[in-house]
mmCIF file of C-alpha atoms in Angstrom:
data_model
loop_
_atom_site.group_PDB
_atom_site.id
_atom_site.type_symbol
_atom_site.label_atom_id
_atom_site.label_comp_id
_atom_site.label_asym_id
_atom_site.label_seq_id
_atom_site.Cartn_x
_atom_site.Cartn_y
_atom_site.Cartn_z
ATOM 1 C CA MET A 3 -0.149 0.122 0.133
ATOM 2 C CA ASN A 4 1.024 3.549 -0.832
ATOM 3 C CA ARG A 5 0.683 5.926 1.962
ATOM 4 C CA ASN A 6 0.750 8.986 0.045
ATOM 5 C CA LEU A 7 -1.923 7.875 -2.385
ATOM 6 C CA PHE A 8 -4.031 6.723 0.715
ATOM 7 C CA ARG A 9 -3.962 10.060 2.392
ATOM 8 C CA LYS A 10 -4.821 11.837 -0.904
ATOM 9 C CA GLU A 11 -8.005 9.420 -1.553
ATOM 10 C CA MET A 12 -9.041 9.672 2.348
ATOM 11 C CA LYS A 13 -8.978 13.510 1.737
ATOM 12 C CA ARG A 14 -10.826 13.300 -1.341
ATOM 13 C CA HIS A 15 -13.569 11.695 -0.182
ATOM 14 C CA ALA A 16 -13.655 13.346 3.379
ATOM 15 C CA LEU A 17 -16.447 15.468 2.604
ATOM 16 C CA SER A 18 -18.926 12.568 1.417
ATOM 17 C CA LEU A 19 -18.171 10.777 4.276
ATOM 18 C CA VAL A 20 -18.924 13.415 6.746
ATOM 19 C CA ILE A 21 -22.172 14.211 4.974
ATOM 20 C CA TRP A 22 -23.545 10.588 5.387
ATOM 21 C CA MET A 23 -22.370 10.661 8.891
ATOM 22 C CA ILE A 24 -24.431 13.910 9.391
ATOM 23 C CA VAL A 25 -27.663 12.572 7.466
ATOM 24 C CA ILE A 26 -27.624 9.127 9.011
ATOM 25 C CA THR A 27 -27.217 10.461 12.646
ATOM 26 C CA LEU A 28 -29.719 13.009 12.209
ATOM 27 C CA LEU A 29 -32.195 10.185 10.667
ATOM 28 C CA ILE A 30 -31.208 7.997 13.723
ATOM 29 C CA SER A 31 -31.677 10.976 16.523
ATOM 30 C CA VAL A 32 -34.996 12.174 15.142
ATOM 31 C CA THR A 33 -36.459 8.495 15.143
ATOM 32 C CA MET A 34 -34.841 7.875 18.659
ATOM 33 C CA SER A 35 -36.462 10.985 19.877
ATOM 34 C CA ALA A 36 -39.805 9.729 19.416
ATOM 35 C CA PHE A 37 -39.518 6.342 21.215
ATOM 36 C CA ARG A 38 -40.902 7.842 24.605
ATOM 37 C CA THR A 39 -44.112 9.234 23.004
ATOM 38 C CA PHE A 40 -44.409 5.785 21.473
ATOM 39 C CA VAL A 41 -44.384 3.924 24.810
ATOM 40 C CA GLU A 42 -46.891 6.375 26.025
ATOM 41 C CA ASN A 43 -49.132 5.644 23.504
ATOM 42 C CA GLN A 44 -48.609 1.966 23.532
ATOM 43 C CA SER A 45 -52.137 0.759 23.980
ATOM 44 C CA LYS A 46 -53.075 2.940 20.865
ATOM 45 C CA ILE A 47 -50.097 1.689 18.909
ATOM 46 C CA LEU A 48 -50.538 -2.243 19.680
ATOM 47 C CA GLY A 49 -54.360 -1.579 18.015
ATOM 48 C CA MET A 50 -52.808 -0.292 14.661
ATOM 49 C CA ILE A 51 -49.937 -2.948 14.781
ATOM 50 C CA SER A 52 -52.426 -5.621 14.981
ATOM 51 C CA LEU A 53 -53.712 -4.753 11.798
ATOM 52 C CA ILE A 54 -50.618 -5.352 10.082
ATOM 53 C CA PRO A 55 -49.837 -8.273 8.333
ATOM 54 C CA LYS A 56 -47.226 -10.450 10.234
ATOM 55 C CA GLY A 57 -44.975 -10.661 7.226
ATOM 56 C CA ALA A 58 -45.127 -6.910 6.975
ATOM 57 C CA LEU A 59 -43.461 -6.756 10.390
ATOM 58 C CA SER A 60 -41.238 -9.707 10.088
ATOM 59 C CA PHE A 61 -38.857 -8.426 7.409
ATOM 60 C CA LYS A 62 -38.167 -5.369 10.215
ATOM 61 C CA GLY A 63 -37.213 -8.058 12.574
ATOM 62 C CA VAL A 64 -40.552 -8.184 14.488
ATOM 63 C CA THR A 65 -41.080 -11.307 15.874
ATOM 64 C CA ASP A 66 -42.158 -9.991 19.305
ATOM 65 C CA ILE A 67 -44.718 -7.142 19.274
ATOM 66 C CA ASN A 68 -43.878 -6.221 23.138
ATOM 67 C CA GLY A 69 -40.223 -5.847 21.723
ATOM 68 C CA LEU A 70 -40.915 -2.754 20.063
ATOM 69 C CA PHE A 71 -41.634 -1.051 22.946
ATOM 70 C CA SER A 72 -37.965 -1.700 24.075
ATOM 71 C CA VAL A 73 -35.298 0.953 23.362
ATOM 72 C CA LEU A 74 -33.140 -1.701 21.752
ATOM 73 C CA GLY A 75 -36.130 -3.346 19.746
ATOM 74 C CA PHE A 76 -37.304 0.043 18.637
ATOM 75 C CA TYR A 77 -33.565 1.083 17.806
ATOM 76 C CA ALA A 78 -33.475 -2.143 15.552
ATOM 77 C CA THR A 79 -36.892 -1.982 13.803
ATOM 78 C CA ASN A 80 -36.491 1.574 12.819
ATOM 79 C CA ASN A 81 -32.653 2.689 12.508
ATOM 80 C CA VAL A 82 -30.917 -0.052 11.499
ATOM 81 C CA ILE A 83 -32.725 0.119 8.261
ATOM 82 C CA TYR A 84 -31.003 3.287 7.921
ATOM 83 C CA MET A 85 -28.087 1.803 8.194
ATOM 84 C CA MET A 86 -28.448 -1.624 6.481
ATOM 85 C CA LEU A 87 -29.723 0.493 3.219
ATOM 86 C CA LEU A 88 -27.998 3.999 3.300
ATOM 87 C CA GLY A 89 -24.869 2.616 4.864
ATOM 88 C CA SER A 90 -24.705 -0.027 1.906
ATOM 89 C CA ILE A 91 -25.503 2.065 -0.617
ATOM 90 C CA PHE A 92 -22.322 4.696 0.559
ATOM 91 C CA ALA A 93 -20.442 1.589 0.594
ATOM 92 C CA VAL A 94 -21.234 0.348 -2.653
ATOM 93 C CA VAL A 95 -21.114 3.946 -4.321
ATOM 94 C CA ILE A 96 -17.685 4.881 -2.970
ATOM 95 C CA SER A 97 -16.336 1.483 -3.760
ATOM 96 C CA SER A 98 -17.528 0.980 -7.290
ATOM 97 C CA GLY A 99 -16.222 4.526 -8.189
ATOM 98 C CA ILE A 100 -12.827 4.765 -6.429
ATOM 99 C CA LEU A 101 -11.035 2.562 -9.160
ATOM 100 C CA LEU A 102 -13.028 3.633 -12.052
ATOM 101 C CA LYS A 103 -12.776 7.438 -11.543
ATOM 102 C CA GLU A 104 -9.276 7.730 -13.007
ATOM 103 C CA GLU A 105 -10.141 6.226 -16.134
ATOM 104 C CA TYR A 106 -13.273 8.324 -17.014
ATOM 105 C CA GLN A 107 -11.804 11.353 -15.557
ATOM 106 C CA LYS A 108 -8.642 10.876 -17.697
ATOM 107 C CA THR A 109 -6.221 10.662 -14.784
ATOM 108 C CA ALA A 110 -5.187 6.958 -14.950
ATOM 109 C CA GLU A 111 -2.352 7.588 -17.480
ATOM 110 C CA TYR A 112 -0.714 10.185 -14.544
ATOM 111 C CA LEU A 113 -1.392 8.011 -11.557
ATOM 112 C CA VAL A 114 0.041 4.712 -13.996
ATOM 113 C CA SER A 115 3.090 6.628 -14.792
ATOM 114 C CA ARG A 116 4.018 7.278 -11.122
ATOM 115 C CA PRO A 117 6.453 4.811 -9.337
ATOM 116 C CA LEU A 118 3.293 2.968 -8.299
ATOM 117 C CA THR A 119 2.205 -0.773 -9.191
ATOM 118 C CA ARG A 120 -1.162 -1.474 -10.062
ATOM 119 C CA SER A 121 -1.189 -3.805 -6.620
ATOM 120 C CA GLU A 122 -0.015 -0.613 -4.577
ATOM 121 C CA ILE A 123 -3.089 1.308 -6.146
ATOM 122 C CA PHE A 124 -5.496 -1.344 -5.773
ATOM 123 C CA CYS A 125 -4.451 -1.984 -2.073
ATOM 124 C CA SER A 126 -4.244 2.019 -1.189
ATOM 125 C CA LYS A 127 -7.777 2.080 -2.802
ATOM 126 C CA ALA A 128 -9.419 -0.443 -1.396
ATOM 127 C CA ALA A 129 -8.110 0.316 2.281
ATOM 128 C CA VAL A 130 -9.626 3.958 1.607
ATOM 129 C CA VAL A 131 -13.004 2.250 1.054
ATOM 130 C CA PHE A 132 -12.413 0.085 4.286
ATOM 131 C CA VAL A 133 -11.749 2.956 6.358
ATOM 132 C CA HIS A 134 -14.462 5.106 5.314
ATOM 133 C CA VAL A 135 -16.907 2.039 5.934
ATOM 134 C CA LEU A 136 -15.529 1.408 9.282
ATOM 135 C CA LEU A 137 -15.699 4.907 9.933
ATOM 136 C CA LEU A 138 -19.282 5.706 9.015
ATOM 137 C CA ASN A 139 -20.451 2.315 11.428
ATOM 138 C CA LEU A 140 -18.667 3.302 14.570
ATOM 139 C CA VAL A 141 -19.975 6.829 14.450
ATOM 140 C CA THR A 142 -23.560 6.109 13.338
ATOM 141 C CA ALA A 143 -23.419 3.075 16.042
ATOM 142 C CA LEU A 144 -22.316 5.365 18.875
ATOM 143 C CA ALA A 145 -25.046 8.162 17.859
ATOM 144 C CA GLY A 146 -27.545 5.223 18.114
ATOM 145 C CA LEU A 147 -26.018 4.246 21.503
ATOM 146 C CA VAL A 148 -26.217 7.796 22.930
ATOM 147 C CA CYS A 149 -29.546 8.147 21.729
ATOM 148 C CA MET A 150 -30.933 4.773 23.483
ATOM 149 C CA LEU A 151 -29.026 5.939 26.547
ATOM 150 C CA LEU A 152 -30.889 9.211 26.539
ATOM 151 C CA VAL A 153 -34.423 7.693 26.028
ATOM 152 C CA LYS A 154 -34.222 4.564 27.475
ATOM 153 C CA LYS A 155 -36.598 3.429 30.511
ATOM 154 C CA GLU A 156 -35.231 0.443 31.346
ATOM 155 C CA PRO A 157 -31.822 -1.353 30.724
ATOM 156 C CA PHE A 158 -30.953 -3.063 27.405
ATOM 157 C CA SER A 159 -28.535 -5.376 26.396
ATOM 158 C CA PHE A 160 -25.399 -3.984 25.193
ATOM 159 C CA PRO A 161 -23.994 -7.212 23.763
ATOM 160 C CA ALA A 162 -27.014 -7.510 21.383
ATOM 161 C CA PHE A 163 -26.393 -3.940 20.366
ATOM 162 C CA LEU A 164 -22.828 -5.075 19.724
ATOM 163 C CA VAL A 165 -23.735 -8.071 17.803
ATOM 164 C CA LEU A 166 -26.498 -5.823 15.658
ATOM 165 C CA SER A 167 -23.866 -3.391 14.809
ATOM 166 C CA LEU A 168 -21.451 -5.932 13.742
ATOM 167 C CA TYR A 169 -23.983 -7.490 11.360
ATOM 168 C CA THR A 170 -24.403 -4.006 10.196
ATOM 169 C CA PHE A 171 -21.027 -3.448 9.374
ATOM 170 C CA LEU A 172 -20.316 -6.869 7.584
ATOM 171 C CA LEU A 173 -23.290 -6.258 5.367
ATOM 172 C CA ASN A 174 -21.987 -2.964 4.642
ATOM 173 C CA LEU A 175 -18.624 -4.198 3.936
ATOM 174 C CA LEU A 176 -20.108 -6.745 1.787
ATOM 175 C CA PHE A 177 -21.674 -4.271 -0.579
ATOM 176 C CA ALA A 178 -18.094 -2.304 -0.861
ATOM 177 C CA ALA A 179 -16.325 -5.524 -1.823
ATOM 178 C CA ALA A 180 -18.985 -5.984 -4.626
ATOM 179 C CA GLY A 181 -18.463 -2.480 -5.413
ATOM 180 C CA LEU A 182 -14.866 -3.318 -6.184
ATOM 181 C CA LEU A 183 -15.709 -6.258 -8.138
ATOM 182 C CA ILE A 184 -18.204 -4.779 -10.310
ATOM 183 C CA SER A 185 -15.751 -1.676 -11.256
ATOM 184 C CA THR A 186 -13.159 -4.086 -12.224
ATOM 185 C CA LEU A 187 -15.402 -6.094 -14.567
ATOM 186 C CA VAL A 188 -17.000 -2.845 -16.355
ATOM 187 C CA LYS A 189 -15.116 -2.645 -20.014
ATOM 188 C CA ARG A 190 -15.408 1.122 -20.684
ATOM 189 C CA PRO A 191 -14.595 4.037 -18.374
ATOM 190 C CA ARG A 192 -17.848 5.263 -16.960
ATOM 191 C CA PRO A 193 -19.764 6.122 -13.796
ATOM 192 C CA ILE A 194 -21.663 2.873 -12.383
ATOM 193 C CA THR A 195 -23.114 4.888 -9.195
ATOM 194 C CA THR A 196 -26.832 4.038 -10.513
ATOM 195 C CA VAL A 197 -26.283 0.716 -11.411
ATOM 196 C CA SER A 198 -24.475 -0.208 -7.964
ATOM 197 C CA ILE A 199 -27.259 1.534 -6.313
ATOM 198 C CA GLY A 200 -29.884 -0.351 -8.397
ATOM 199 C CA ILE A 201 -27.931 -3.835 -7.227
ATOM 200 C CA VAL A 202 -28.673 -2.638 -3.567
ATOM 201 C CA MET A 203 -32.163 -1.684 -4.218
ATOM 202 C CA ILE A 204 -33.051 -4.933 -5.473
ATOM 203 C CA LEU A 205 -31.498 -7.012 -3.128
ATOM 204 C CA TYR A 206 -33.298 -5.139 -0.278
ATOM 205 C CA PHE A 207 -36.656 -5.606 -2.381
ATOM 206 C CA ILE A 208 -35.826 -9.451 -2.983
ATOM 207 C CA ASN A 209 -35.289 -9.771 1.025
ATOM 208 C CA THR A 210 -38.677 -7.589 1.927
ATOM 209 C CA ILE A 211 -40.634 -9.792 -0.817
ATOM 210 C CA ALA A 212 -39.609 -12.994 0.657
ATOM 211 C CA LYS A 213 -40.347 -12.313 4.425
ATOM 212 C CA ILE A 214 -43.577 -11.109 3.480
ATOM 213 C CA THR A 215 -44.695 -13.593 1.230
ATOM 214 C CA GLU A 216 -43.964 -17.158 2.925
ATOM 215 C CA SER A 217 -44.836 -18.895 -0.792
ATOM 216 C CA ILE A 218 -41.403 -17.504 -2.057
ATOM 217 C CA SER A 219 -39.758 -17.029 1.266
ATOM 218 C CA TRP A 220 -36.947 -19.088 -0.156
ATOM 219 C CA ILE A 221 -35.649 -16.594 -2.841
ATOM 220 C CA GLY A 222 -34.545 -14.450 0.291
ATOM 221 C CA TYR A 223 -31.223 -16.485 0.515
ATOM 222 C CA VAL A 224 -30.036 -14.650 -2.318
ATOM 223 C CA SER A 225 -29.969 -11.328 -0.613
ATOM 224 C CA PRO A 226 -27.260 -10.335 1.757
ATOM 225 C CA PHE A 227 -29.667 -8.713 3.995
ATOM 226 C CA HIS A 228 -31.336 -11.929 4.718
ATOM 227 C CA TYR A 229 -28.420 -12.996 6.725
ATOM 228 C CA VAL A 230 -28.552 -9.704 9.111
ATOM 229 C CA ARG A 231 -30.676 -10.896 12.461
ATOM 230 C CA LEU A 232 -32.887 -8.121 13.861
ATOM 231 C CA ASP A 233 -34.614 -9.896 16.643
ATOM 232 C CA VAL A 234 -32.473 -8.351 19.223
ATOM 233 C CA VAL A 235 -35.298 -8.541 22.134
ATOM 234 C CA SER A 236 -34.731 -12.567 21.663
ATOM 235 C CA PRO A 237 -32.729 -14.286 24.582
ATOM 236 C CA ALA A 238 -31.019 -16.359 22.208
ATOM 237 C CA TYR A 239 -29.731 -13.437 19.719
ATOM 238 C CA SER A 240 -26.289 -13.829 19.050
ATOM 239 C CA ALA A 241 -24.012 -13.707 16.046
ATOM 240 C CA GLU A 242 -24.699 -16.768 14.387
ATOM 241 C CA LEU A 243 -21.397 -18.495 13.442
ATOM 242 C CA SER A 244 -22.960 -19.678 9.679
ATOM 243 C CA ASN A 245 -24.078 -15.727 9.123
ATOM 244 C CA LEU A 246 -20.371 -14.476 10.100
ATOM 245 C CA LEU A 247 -19.233 -17.183 7.652
ATOM 246 C CA PHE A 248 -21.309 -16.148 4.664
ATOM 247 C CA PHE A 249 -20.502 -12.184 5.213
ATOM 248 C CA THR A 250 -16.663 -12.981 5.658
ATOM 249 C CA GLY A 251 -16.062 -15.620 2.930
ATOM 250 C CA PHE A 252 -18.027 -13.178 0.288
ATOM 251 C CA ILE A 253 -16.145 -10.099 1.285
ATOM 252 C CA LEU A 254 -12.738 -12.156 0.805
ATOM 253 C CA LEU A 255 -13.858 -13.809 -2.222
ATOM 254 C CA PHE A 256 -15.131 -10.489 -3.725
ATOM 255 C CA SER A 257 -11.576 -8.643 -2.517
ATOM 256 C CA VAL A 258 -9.348 -11.184 -4.162
ATOM 257 C CA LEU A 259 -11.482 -11.559 -7.338
ATOM 258 C CA SER A 260 -11.252 -7.820 -7.399
ATOM 259 C CA TYR A 261 -7.555 -7.715 -6.893
ATOM 260 C CA ARG A 262 -6.673 -10.344 -9.550
ATOM 261 C CA LEU A 263 -8.832 -8.635 -12.235
ATOM 262 C CA TYR A 264 -7.593 -5.280 -11.410
ATOM 263 C CA LEU A 265 -3.924 -6.550 -12.360
ATOM 264 C CA ARG A 266 -5.126 -7.803 -15.519
ATOM 265 C CA LYS A 267 -7.387 -5.331 -16.690
ATOM 266 C CA ASP A 268 -6.930 -2.951 -19.394
ATOM 267 C CA ILE A 269 -6.701 0.398 -18.139
ATOM 268 C CA TYR A 270 -8.089 3.404 -20.274
ATOM 269 C CA THR A 271 -5.996 6.291 -20.323
#
Protein backbone atom coordinates (compact mmCIF):
# COMPACT_ATOMS: atom_id res chain seq x y z
CA MET A 1 0.00 0.00 0.00
CA ASN A 2 1.19 3.51 -0.81
CA ARG A 3 0.71 5.95 2.07
CA ASN A 4 0.69 9.08 -0.07
CA LEU A 5 -2.05 7.73 -2.33
CA PHE A 6 -3.98 6.53 0.71
CA ARG A 7 -3.88 9.97 2.34
CA LYS A 8 -4.83 11.67 -0.92
CA GLU A 9 -7.87 9.43 -1.41
CA MET A 10 -8.90 9.84 2.23
CA LYS A 11 -8.95 13.63 1.81
CA ARG A 12 -10.75 13.38 -1.52
CA HIS A 13 -13.65 11.44 -0.02
CA ALA A 14 -13.69 13.09 3.42
CA LEU A 15 -16.52 15.53 2.66
CA SER A 16 -18.75 12.79 1.28
CA LEU A 17 -18.13 10.68 4.39
CA VAL A 18 -18.98 13.55 6.73
CA ILE A 19 -22.21 14.31 4.86
CA TRP A 20 -23.33 10.68 5.05
CA MET A 21 -22.46 10.58 8.76
CA ILE A 22 -24.49 13.71 9.45
CA VAL A 23 -27.52 12.55 7.46
CA ILE A 24 -27.71 9.10 9.05
CA THR A 25 -27.00 10.46 12.54
CA LEU A 26 -29.81 12.99 12.16
CA LEU A 27 -32.21 10.28 10.98
CA ILE A 28 -31.32 8.12 13.99
CA SER A 29 -31.65 11.05 16.41
CA VAL A 30 -35.03 12.15 15.07
CA THR A 31 -36.41 8.60 15.14
CA MET A 32 -35.15 7.80 18.64
CA SER A 33 -36.53 11.08 19.99
CA ALA A 34 -39.99 9.65 19.33
CA PHE A 35 -39.40 6.54 21.48
CA ARG A 36 -40.93 7.84 24.71
CA THR A 37 -44.01 9.11 22.91
CA PHE A 38 -44.24 5.72 21.21
CA VAL A 39 -44.18 3.92 24.57
CA GLU A 40 -46.65 6.32 26.20
CA ASN A 41 -49.17 5.51 23.46
CA GLN A 42 -48.58 1.77 23.64
CA SER A 43 -52.23 0.72 23.76
CA LYS A 44 -53.17 2.78 20.70
CA ILE A 45 -50.12 1.63 18.77
CA LEU A 46 -50.76 -2.03 19.60
CA GLY A 47 -54.22 -1.63 18.13
CA MET A 48 -52.80 -0.27 14.89
CA ILE A 49 -50.02 -2.87 14.71
CA SER A 50 -52.55 -5.67 15.08
CA LEU A 51 -53.96 -4.65 11.70
CA ILE A 52 -50.58 -5.07 9.98
CA PRO A 53 -49.85 -8.52 8.44
CA LYS A 54 -47.22 -10.51 10.31
CA GLY A 55 -45.10 -10.75 7.18
CA ALA A 56 -44.93 -6.98 6.92
CA LEU A 57 -43.55 -6.88 10.46
CA SER A 58 -41.16 -9.81 10.17
CA PHE A 59 -39.06 -8.21 7.43
CA LYS A 60 -38.11 -5.55 9.99
CA GLY A 61 -37.21 -8.18 12.55
CA VAL A 62 -40.40 -7.92 14.60
CA THR A 63 -41.08 -11.40 16.00
CA ASP A 64 -42.50 -10.18 19.30
CA ILE A 65 -44.65 -7.04 19.13
CA ASN A 66 -43.86 -6.23 22.76
CA GLY A 67 -40.21 -6.02 21.74
CA LEU A 68 -41.03 -2.84 19.85
CA PHE A 69 -41.51 -1.11 23.18
CA SER A 70 -37.98 -1.86 24.38
CA VAL A 71 -35.44 0.76 23.41
CA LEU A 72 -33.16 -1.74 21.64
CA GLY A 73 -36.06 -3.34 19.78
CA PHE A 74 -37.26 0.10 18.69
CA TYR A 75 -33.73 1.01 17.58
CA ALA A 76 -33.28 -2.20 15.59
CA THR A 77 -36.68 -1.96 13.93
CA ASN A 78 -36.36 1.66 12.86
CA ASN A 79 -32.77 2.76 12.72
CA VAL A 80 -30.84 -0.22 11.48
CA ILE A 81 -32.83 0.14 8.28
CA TYR A 82 -31.00 3.42 7.79
CA MET A 83 -27.62 1.80 8.24
CA MET A 84 -28.52 -1.40 6.41
CA LEU A 85 -29.84 0.40 3.35
CA LEU A 86 -28.18 3.83 3.34
CA GLY A 87 -24.92 2.46 4.72
CA SER A 88 -24.81 -0.18 2.01
CA ILE A 89 -25.54 2.41 -0.67
CA PHE A 90 -22.70 4.58 0.63
CA ALA A 91 -20.34 1.59 0.66
CA VAL A 92 -21.14 0.45 -2.87
CA VAL A 93 -21.04 3.98 -4.31
CA ILE A 94 -17.59 4.80 -2.96
CA SER A 95 -16.13 1.37 -3.79
CA SER A 96 -17.55 1.15 -7.31
CA GLY A 97 -16.12 4.55 -8.26
CA ILE A 98 -12.77 4.70 -6.51
CA LEU A 99 -10.97 2.59 -9.13
CA LEU A 100 -12.96 3.61 -12.21
CA LYS A 101 -12.86 7.37 -11.75
CA GLU A 102 -9.20 7.56 -12.78
CA GLU A 103 -10.24 6.18 -16.15
CA TYR A 104 -13.36 8.22 -16.92
CA GLN A 105 -11.75 11.39 -15.51
CA LYS A 106 -8.73 10.82 -17.77
CA THR A 107 -6.22 10.80 -14.90
CA ALA A 108 -5.29 7.11 -15.06
CA GLU A 109 -2.23 7.79 -17.23
CA TYR A 110 -0.81 10.15 -14.59
CA LEU A 111 -1.47 7.64 -11.83
CA VAL A 112 0.04 4.60 -13.54
CA SER A 113 3.04 6.61 -14.79
CA ARG A 114 4.11 7.28 -11.22
CA PRO A 115 6.37 4.77 -9.42
CA LEU A 116 3.34 2.81 -8.24
CA THR A 117 2.44 -0.75 -9.01
CA ARG A 118 -1.13 -1.77 -9.72
CA SER A 119 -1.03 -3.76 -6.52
CA GLU A 120 -0.19 -0.61 -4.54
CA ILE A 121 -2.95 1.35 -6.28
CA PHE A 122 -5.57 -1.31 -5.59
CA CYS A 123 -4.55 -1.93 -1.98
CA SER A 124 -4.37 1.79 -1.18
CA LYS A 125 -7.82 2.50 -2.59
CA ALA A 126 -9.36 -0.64 -1.08
CA ALA A 127 -7.97 0.45 2.30
CA VAL A 128 -9.65 3.85 1.86
CA VAL A 129 -12.98 2.12 1.22
CA PHE A 130 -12.57 -0.09 4.30
CA VAL A 131 -11.69 2.86 6.55
CA HIS A 132 -14.62 4.93 5.28
CA VAL A 133 -17.09 2.09 5.87
CA LEU A 134 -15.60 1.46 9.31
CA LEU A 135 -15.77 5.14 10.32
CA LEU A 136 -19.36 5.48 9.10
CA ASN A 137 -20.38 2.45 11.15
CA LEU A 138 -18.51 3.55 14.26
CA VAL A 139 -19.97 7.07 14.25
CA THR A 140 -23.54 6.02 13.52
CA ALA A 141 -23.43 3.13 16.01
CA LEU A 142 -22.13 5.54 18.67
CA ALA A 143 -24.93 7.96 17.78
CA GLY A 144 -27.46 5.16 18.17
CA LEU A 145 -26.00 4.12 21.52
CA VAL A 146 -26.07 7.68 22.87
CA CYS A 147 -29.66 8.14 21.72
CA MET A 148 -30.73 4.90 23.40
CA LEU A 149 -29.03 5.89 26.66
CA LEU A 150 -30.84 9.24 26.58
CA VAL A 151 -34.35 7.90 25.97
CA LYS A 152 -34.30 4.45 27.61
CA LYS A 153 -36.67 3.64 30.45
CA GLU A 154 -35.23 0.22 31.19
CA PRO A 155 -31.77 -1.36 30.74
CA PHE A 156 -30.99 -2.96 27.39
CA SER A 157 -28.52 -5.62 26.31
CA PHE A 158 -25.26 -4.01 25.29
CA PRO A 159 -23.85 -7.29 23.86
CA ALA A 160 -26.93 -7.56 21.62
CA PHE A 161 -26.31 -3.99 20.44
CA LEU A 162 -22.71 -4.90 19.58
CA VAL A 163 -23.81 -7.97 17.63
CA LEU A 164 -26.34 -5.91 15.71
CA SER A 165 -23.66 -3.32 14.91
CA LEU A 166 -21.32 -6.08 13.75
CA TYR A 167 -23.95 -7.50 11.40
CA THR A 168 -24.54 -4.05 9.91
CA PHE A 169 -20.83 -3.41 9.44
CA LEU A 170 -20.30 -6.75 7.70
CA LEU A 171 -23.29 -6.10 5.43
CA ASN A 172 -21.89 -2.70 4.41
CA LEU A 173 -18.44 -4.20 3.91
CA LEU A 174 -19.87 -6.93 1.69
CA PHE A 175 -21.43 -4.33 -0.60
CA ALA A 176 -18.15 -2.40 -0.58
CA ALA A 177 -16.32 -5.51 -1.78
CA ALA A 178 -19.04 -6.10 -4.37
CA GLY A 179 -18.59 -2.53 -5.62
CA LEU A 180 -14.87 -3.10 -6.15
CA LEU A 181 -15.62 -6.28 -8.07
CA ILE A 182 -18.21 -4.60 -10.28
CA SER A 183 -15.79 -1.80 -11.14
CA THR A 184 -13.12 -4.25 -12.28
CA LEU A 185 -15.64 -6.00 -14.55
CA VAL A 186 -16.64 -2.82 -16.39
CA LYS A 187 -15.07 -2.76 -19.85
CA ARG A 188 -15.59 0.90 -20.67
CA PRO A 189 -14.63 3.77 -18.34
CA ARG A 190 -17.90 5.26 -17.15
CA PRO A 191 -19.61 5.98 -13.81
CA ILE A 192 -21.61 3.01 -12.51
CA THR A 193 -23.20 4.69 -9.51
CA THR A 194 -26.75 4.12 -10.72
CA VAL A 195 -26.11 0.45 -11.42
CA SER A 196 -24.47 -0.04 -8.02
CA ILE A 197 -27.33 1.60 -6.13
CA GLY A 198 -29.80 -0.41 -8.21
CA ILE A 199 -28.18 -3.67 -7.12
CA VAL A 200 -28.49 -2.72 -3.43
CA MET A 201 -32.13 -1.71 -3.85
CA ILE A 202 -33.03 -4.87 -5.77
CA LEU A 203 -31.45 -7.12 -3.14
CA TYR A 204 -33.21 -5.21 -0.37
CA PHE A 205 -36.51 -5.53 -2.26
CA ILE A 206 -35.95 -9.28 -2.70
CA ASN A 207 -35.40 -9.69 1.03
CA THR A 208 -38.53 -7.67 1.78
CA ILE A 209 -40.71 -9.69 -0.60
CA ALA A 210 -39.30 -12.97 0.72
CA LYS A 211 -40.26 -12.12 4.30
CA ILE A 212 -43.67 -10.79 3.44
CA THR A 213 -44.64 -13.68 1.13
CA GLU A 214 -44.18 -17.10 2.73
CA SER A 215 -44.68 -19.00 -0.54
CA ILE A 216 -41.47 -17.53 -1.98
CA SER A 217 -39.52 -17.07 1.24
CA TRP A 218 -36.71 -19.18 -0.22
CA ILE A 219 -35.76 -16.37 -2.58
CA GLY A 220 -34.54 -14.35 0.39
CA TYR A 221 -31.41 -16.49 0.63
CA VAL A 222 -29.93 -14.73 -2.41
CA SER A 223 -29.98 -11.39 -0.58
CA PRO A 224 -27.26 -10.42 1.92
CA PHE A 225 -29.91 -8.58 3.94
CA HIS A 226 -31.40 -11.96 4.79
CA TYR A 227 -28.36 -12.84 6.90
CA VAL A 228 -28.67 -9.84 9.24
CA ARG A 229 -30.61 -10.86 12.34
CA LEU A 230 -32.79 -8.07 13.74
CA ASP A 231 -34.58 -9.98 16.54
CA VAL A 232 -32.43 -8.30 19.19
CA VAL A 233 -34.98 -8.77 21.99
CA SER A 234 -34.80 -12.54 21.67
CA PRO A 235 -32.90 -14.15 24.59
CA ALA A 236 -31.12 -16.37 22.05
CA TYR A 237 -29.93 -13.42 19.95
CA SER A 238 -26.27 -13.79 19.03
CA ALA A 239 -23.79 -13.64 16.17
CA GLU A 240 -24.54 -16.87 14.33
CA LEU A 241 -21.46 -18.57 12.95
CA SER A 242 -23.13 -19.45 9.64
CA ASN A 243 -24.07 -15.82 9.02
CA LEU A 244 -20.61 -14.56 9.93
CA LEU A 245 -19.05 -17.11 7.59
CA PHE A 246 -21.40 -15.98 4.81
CA PHE A 247 -20.31 -12.36 5.13
CA THR A 248 -16.60 -12.93 5.66
CA GLY A 249 -16.46 -15.57 2.92
CA PHE A 250 -18.02 -13.36 0.26
CA ILE A 251 -16.06 -10.28 1.38
CA LEU A 252 -12.80 -12.18 0.95
CA LEU A 253 -13.93 -13.78 -2.32
CA PHE A 254 -15.02 -10.49 -3.90
CA SER A 255 -11.86 -8.72 -2.67
CA VAL A 256 -9.50 -11.35 -4.02
CA LEU A 257 -11.31 -11.52 -7.36
CA SER A 258 -11.24 -7.72 -7.62
CA TYR A 259 -7.52 -7.66 -6.92
CA ARG A 260 -6.72 -10.34 -9.49
CA LEU A 261 -8.92 -8.75 -12.16
CA TYR A 262 -7.52 -5.25 -11.57
CA LEU A 263 -3.96 -6.49 -12.08
CA ARG A 264 -4.96 -7.82 -15.54
CA LYS A 265 -7.45 -5.16 -16.57
CA ASP A 266 -6.89 -2.89 -19.58
CA ILE A 267 -6.84 0.59 -18.05
CA TYR A 268 -8.04 3.36 -20.32
CA THR A 269 -5.85 6.42 -20.18
